[in-house]
Short mmCIF file of C-alpha atoms and ligand atoms in Angstrom, two decimals:
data_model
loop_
_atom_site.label_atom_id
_atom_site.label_comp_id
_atom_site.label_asym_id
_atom_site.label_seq_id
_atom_site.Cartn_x
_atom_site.Cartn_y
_atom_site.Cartn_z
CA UNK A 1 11.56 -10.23 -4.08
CA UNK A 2 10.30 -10.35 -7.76
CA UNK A 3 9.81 -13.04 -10.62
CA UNK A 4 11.85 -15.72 -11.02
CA UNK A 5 14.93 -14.93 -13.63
CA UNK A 6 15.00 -11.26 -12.82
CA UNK A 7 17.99 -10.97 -11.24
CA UNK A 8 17.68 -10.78 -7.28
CA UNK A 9 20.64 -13.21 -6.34
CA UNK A 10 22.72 -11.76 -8.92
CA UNK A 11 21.89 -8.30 -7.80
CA UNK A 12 23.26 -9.47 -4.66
CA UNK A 13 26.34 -10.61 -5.56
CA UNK A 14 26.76 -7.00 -7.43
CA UNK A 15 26.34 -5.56 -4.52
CA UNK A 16 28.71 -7.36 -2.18
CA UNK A 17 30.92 -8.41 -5.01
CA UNK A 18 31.66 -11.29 -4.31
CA UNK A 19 29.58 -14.81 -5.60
CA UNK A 20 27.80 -15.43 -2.30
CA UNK A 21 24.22 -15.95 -4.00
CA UNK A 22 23.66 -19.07 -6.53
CA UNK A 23 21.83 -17.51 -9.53
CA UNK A 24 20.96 -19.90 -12.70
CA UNK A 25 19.75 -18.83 -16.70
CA UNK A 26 17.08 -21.22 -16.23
CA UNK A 27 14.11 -19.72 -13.57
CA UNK A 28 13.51 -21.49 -10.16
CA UNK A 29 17.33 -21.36 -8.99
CA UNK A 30 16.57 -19.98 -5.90
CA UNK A 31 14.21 -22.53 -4.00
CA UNK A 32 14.73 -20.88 -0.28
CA UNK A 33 15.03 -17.53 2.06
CA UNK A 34 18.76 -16.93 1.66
CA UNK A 35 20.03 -14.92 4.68
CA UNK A 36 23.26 -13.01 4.27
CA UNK A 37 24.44 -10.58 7.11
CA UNK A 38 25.28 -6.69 5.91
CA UNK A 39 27.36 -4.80 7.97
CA UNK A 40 29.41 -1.85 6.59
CA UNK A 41 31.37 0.54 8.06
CA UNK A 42 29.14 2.80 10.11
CA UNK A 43 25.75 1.89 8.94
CA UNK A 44 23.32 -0.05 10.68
CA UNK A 45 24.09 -3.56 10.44
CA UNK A 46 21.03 -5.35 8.39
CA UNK A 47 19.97 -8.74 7.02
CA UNK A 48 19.14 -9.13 2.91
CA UNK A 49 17.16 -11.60 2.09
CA UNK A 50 17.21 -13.35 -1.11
CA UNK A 51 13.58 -14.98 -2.15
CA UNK A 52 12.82 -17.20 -4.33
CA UNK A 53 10.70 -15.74 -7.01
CA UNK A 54 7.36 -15.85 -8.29
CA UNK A 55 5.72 -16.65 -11.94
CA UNK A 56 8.21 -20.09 -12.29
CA UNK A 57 5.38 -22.42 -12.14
CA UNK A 58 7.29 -25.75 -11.59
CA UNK A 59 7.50 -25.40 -7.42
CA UNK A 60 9.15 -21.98 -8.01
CA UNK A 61 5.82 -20.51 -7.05
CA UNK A 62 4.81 -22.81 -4.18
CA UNK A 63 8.16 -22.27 -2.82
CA UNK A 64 7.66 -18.44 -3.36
CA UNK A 65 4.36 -18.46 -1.96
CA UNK A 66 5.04 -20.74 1.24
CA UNK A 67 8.07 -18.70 1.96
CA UNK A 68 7.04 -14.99 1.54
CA UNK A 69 4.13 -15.35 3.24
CA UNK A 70 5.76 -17.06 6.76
CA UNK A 71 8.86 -14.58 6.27
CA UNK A 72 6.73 -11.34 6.43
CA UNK A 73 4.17 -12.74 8.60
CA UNK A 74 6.62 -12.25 11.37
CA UNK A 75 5.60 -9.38 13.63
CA UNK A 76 8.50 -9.54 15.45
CA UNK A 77 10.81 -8.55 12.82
CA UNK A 78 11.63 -4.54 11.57
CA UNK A 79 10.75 -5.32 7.65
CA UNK A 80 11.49 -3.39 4.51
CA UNK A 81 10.64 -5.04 1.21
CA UNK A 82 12.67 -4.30 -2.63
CA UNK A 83 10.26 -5.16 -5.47
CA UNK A 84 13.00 -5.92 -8.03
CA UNK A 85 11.69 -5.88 -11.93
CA UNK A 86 12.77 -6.23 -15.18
CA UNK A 87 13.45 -3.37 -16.54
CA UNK A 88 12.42 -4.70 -20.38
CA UNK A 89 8.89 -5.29 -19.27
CA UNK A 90 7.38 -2.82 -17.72
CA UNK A 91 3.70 -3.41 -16.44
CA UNK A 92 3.47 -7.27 -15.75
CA UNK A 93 0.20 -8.04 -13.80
CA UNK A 94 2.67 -10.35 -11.77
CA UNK A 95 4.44 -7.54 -10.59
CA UNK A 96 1.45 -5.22 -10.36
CA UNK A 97 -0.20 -8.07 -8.16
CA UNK A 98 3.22 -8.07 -6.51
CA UNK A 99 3.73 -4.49 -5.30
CA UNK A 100 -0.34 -4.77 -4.09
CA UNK A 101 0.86 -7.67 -2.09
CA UNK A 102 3.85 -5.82 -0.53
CA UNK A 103 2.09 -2.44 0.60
CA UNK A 104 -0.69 -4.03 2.32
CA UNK A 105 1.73 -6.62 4.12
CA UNK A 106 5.55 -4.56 4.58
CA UNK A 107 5.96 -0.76 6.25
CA UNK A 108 8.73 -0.26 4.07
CA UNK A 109 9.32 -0.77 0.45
CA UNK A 110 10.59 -0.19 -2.91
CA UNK A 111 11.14 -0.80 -6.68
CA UNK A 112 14.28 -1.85 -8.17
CA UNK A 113 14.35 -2.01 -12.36
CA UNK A 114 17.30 -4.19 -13.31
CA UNK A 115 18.83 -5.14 -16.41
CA UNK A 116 19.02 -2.05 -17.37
CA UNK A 117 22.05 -2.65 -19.63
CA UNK A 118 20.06 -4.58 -22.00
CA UNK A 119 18.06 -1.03 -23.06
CA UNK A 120 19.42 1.71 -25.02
CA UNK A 121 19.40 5.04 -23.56
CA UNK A 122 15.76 6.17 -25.27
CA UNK A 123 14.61 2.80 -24.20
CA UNK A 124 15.34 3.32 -20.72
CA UNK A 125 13.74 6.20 -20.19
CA UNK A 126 10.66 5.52 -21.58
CA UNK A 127 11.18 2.55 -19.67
CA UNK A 128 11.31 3.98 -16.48
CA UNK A 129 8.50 6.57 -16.67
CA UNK A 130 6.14 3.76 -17.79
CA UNK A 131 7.48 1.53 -14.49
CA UNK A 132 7.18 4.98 -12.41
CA UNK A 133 3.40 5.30 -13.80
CA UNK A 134 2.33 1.46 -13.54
CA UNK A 135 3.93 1.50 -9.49
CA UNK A 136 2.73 4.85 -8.79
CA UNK A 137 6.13 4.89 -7.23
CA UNK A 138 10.30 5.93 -7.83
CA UNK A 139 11.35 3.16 -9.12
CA UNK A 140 15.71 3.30 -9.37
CA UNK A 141 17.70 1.80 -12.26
CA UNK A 142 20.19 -0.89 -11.72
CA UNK A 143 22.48 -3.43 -13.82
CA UNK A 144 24.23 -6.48 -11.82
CA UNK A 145 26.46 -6.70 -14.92
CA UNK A 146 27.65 -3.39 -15.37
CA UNK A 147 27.46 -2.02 -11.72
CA UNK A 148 25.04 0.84 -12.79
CA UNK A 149 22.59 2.43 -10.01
CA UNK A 150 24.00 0.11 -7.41
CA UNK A 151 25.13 3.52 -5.04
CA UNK A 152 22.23 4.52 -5.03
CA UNK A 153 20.98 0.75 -4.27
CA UNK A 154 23.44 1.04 -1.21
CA UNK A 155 21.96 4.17 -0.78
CA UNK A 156 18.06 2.94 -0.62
CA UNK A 157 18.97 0.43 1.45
CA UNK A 158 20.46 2.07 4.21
CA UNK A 159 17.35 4.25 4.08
CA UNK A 160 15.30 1.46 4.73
CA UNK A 161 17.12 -0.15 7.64
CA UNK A 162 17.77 3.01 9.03
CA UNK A 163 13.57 3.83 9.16
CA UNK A 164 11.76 2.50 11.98
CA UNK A 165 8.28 0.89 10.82
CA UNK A 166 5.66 2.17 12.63
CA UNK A 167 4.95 -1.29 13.92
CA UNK A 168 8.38 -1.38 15.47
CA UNK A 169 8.02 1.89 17.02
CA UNK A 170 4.57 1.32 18.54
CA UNK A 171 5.63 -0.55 21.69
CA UNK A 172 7.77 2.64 22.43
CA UNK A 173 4.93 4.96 22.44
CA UNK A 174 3.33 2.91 24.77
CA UNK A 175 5.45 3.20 27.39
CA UNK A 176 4.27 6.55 28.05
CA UNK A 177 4.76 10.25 28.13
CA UNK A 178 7.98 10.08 30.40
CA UNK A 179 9.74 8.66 26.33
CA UNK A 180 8.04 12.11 24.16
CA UNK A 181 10.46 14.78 23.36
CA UNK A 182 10.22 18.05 25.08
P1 GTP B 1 15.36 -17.15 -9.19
O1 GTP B 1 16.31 -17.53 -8.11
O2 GTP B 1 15.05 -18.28 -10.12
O3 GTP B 1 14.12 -16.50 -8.70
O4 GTP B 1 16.09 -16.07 -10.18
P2 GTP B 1 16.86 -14.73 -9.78
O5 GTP B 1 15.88 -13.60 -9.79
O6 GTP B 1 17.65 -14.90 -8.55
O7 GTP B 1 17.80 -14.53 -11.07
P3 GTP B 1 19.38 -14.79 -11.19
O8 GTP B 1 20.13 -13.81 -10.36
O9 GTP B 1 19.65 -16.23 -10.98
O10 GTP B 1 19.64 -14.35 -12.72
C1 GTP B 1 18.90 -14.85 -13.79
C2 GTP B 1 19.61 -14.59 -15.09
O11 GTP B 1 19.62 -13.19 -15.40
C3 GTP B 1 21.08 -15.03 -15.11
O12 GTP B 1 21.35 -15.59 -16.39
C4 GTP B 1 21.84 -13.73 -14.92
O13 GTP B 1 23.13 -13.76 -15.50
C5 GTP B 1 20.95 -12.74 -15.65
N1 GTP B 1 21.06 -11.37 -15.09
C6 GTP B 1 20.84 -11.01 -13.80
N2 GTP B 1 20.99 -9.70 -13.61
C7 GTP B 1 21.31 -9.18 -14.83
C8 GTP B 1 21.58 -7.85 -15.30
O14 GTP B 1 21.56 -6.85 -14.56
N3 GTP B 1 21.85 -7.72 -16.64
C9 GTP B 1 21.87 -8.79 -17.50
N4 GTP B 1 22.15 -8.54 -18.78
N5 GTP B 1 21.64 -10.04 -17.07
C10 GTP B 1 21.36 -10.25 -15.77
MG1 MG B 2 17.72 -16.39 -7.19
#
């Protein structure tokens, strides 16, 4: 998830490489919770979900708000949330608000900074140690135009599907001792 015009459909289609994600110069292109099945090689087989984003006041928001609130308000479901943030602007009380939002609500989650290819090297890393600072959190470098950072976005990602949240795990534990390790 992040505001509107940062870049999460295009990230997606970066990632996969191919266009499966509609993404728009103008904010508000995404308007719904776009689903798309990942399953590679020997990795755990996860869904990404594309948002729409926040900040895009003409129903960008509503639709934002409607739909991130019933997606992670499902229980039922073994969540891990990606902040994703414009690099350029480090510090937006949208995103701060944002990340808030996320810990108190996902198990799992992370910053992305994207459009990093718009910064000179300097830039970036004063960049990122301001984002690192403002999150309290690592917060990993990416470009959907230039491919930059996006191994270690496969990376992250597999990290997350592979952890269990606690909230998964807790019907486990209640089974009993017959389930603990020796
Ligand atoms: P909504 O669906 O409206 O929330 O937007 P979004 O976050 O999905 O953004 P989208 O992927 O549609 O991209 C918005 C604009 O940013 C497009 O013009 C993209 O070409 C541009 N863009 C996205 N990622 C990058 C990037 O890494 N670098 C640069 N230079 N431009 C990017
Ligand atoms: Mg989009």
């Amino acid at each position: 998830m992040g505001r509107s015009n940062v870049g999460k459909s295009s990230l997606i289609n970066s990632l996969v490489r191919q266009p499966v994600a509609r993404t728009s110069s103008t904010p508000g292109k995404t308007r719904l919770a776009n689903v798309y099945r990942v399953a590679r090689g020997a990795g755990t087989p996860f869904y990404l979900v594309d948002l729409p984003g926040y900040g895009f006041a003409r129903g960008g928001s509503d639709d934002f708000q409607a739909i991130t609130r019933a997606f992670f308000g499902q229980d039922r479901l073994d969540l891990a949330a990606i902040l994703i943030v414009d690099s350029r602007h480090p510090g937006l009380r949208s995103d701060s608000a944002a990340w808030r939002w996320l810990h108190s609500t996902v198990d799992l989650s992370a910053v992305v900074a994207t459009k990093i290819d718009k910064l000179a090297r300097g830039q970036r890393i004063r960049a990122l140690r301001e984002l690192e600072s403002v999150f309290d959190a690592p917060v990993a470098p990416v470009s959907a135009v230039t491919g930059e950072g996006l191994d270690e976005l496969w990376k992250l990602m597999d990290r997350l599907a592979n952890n269990r949240s606690p909230r998964s795990s807790s019907p486990r534990r209640a089974t009993g001792p017959r389930h603990q390790k020796k």
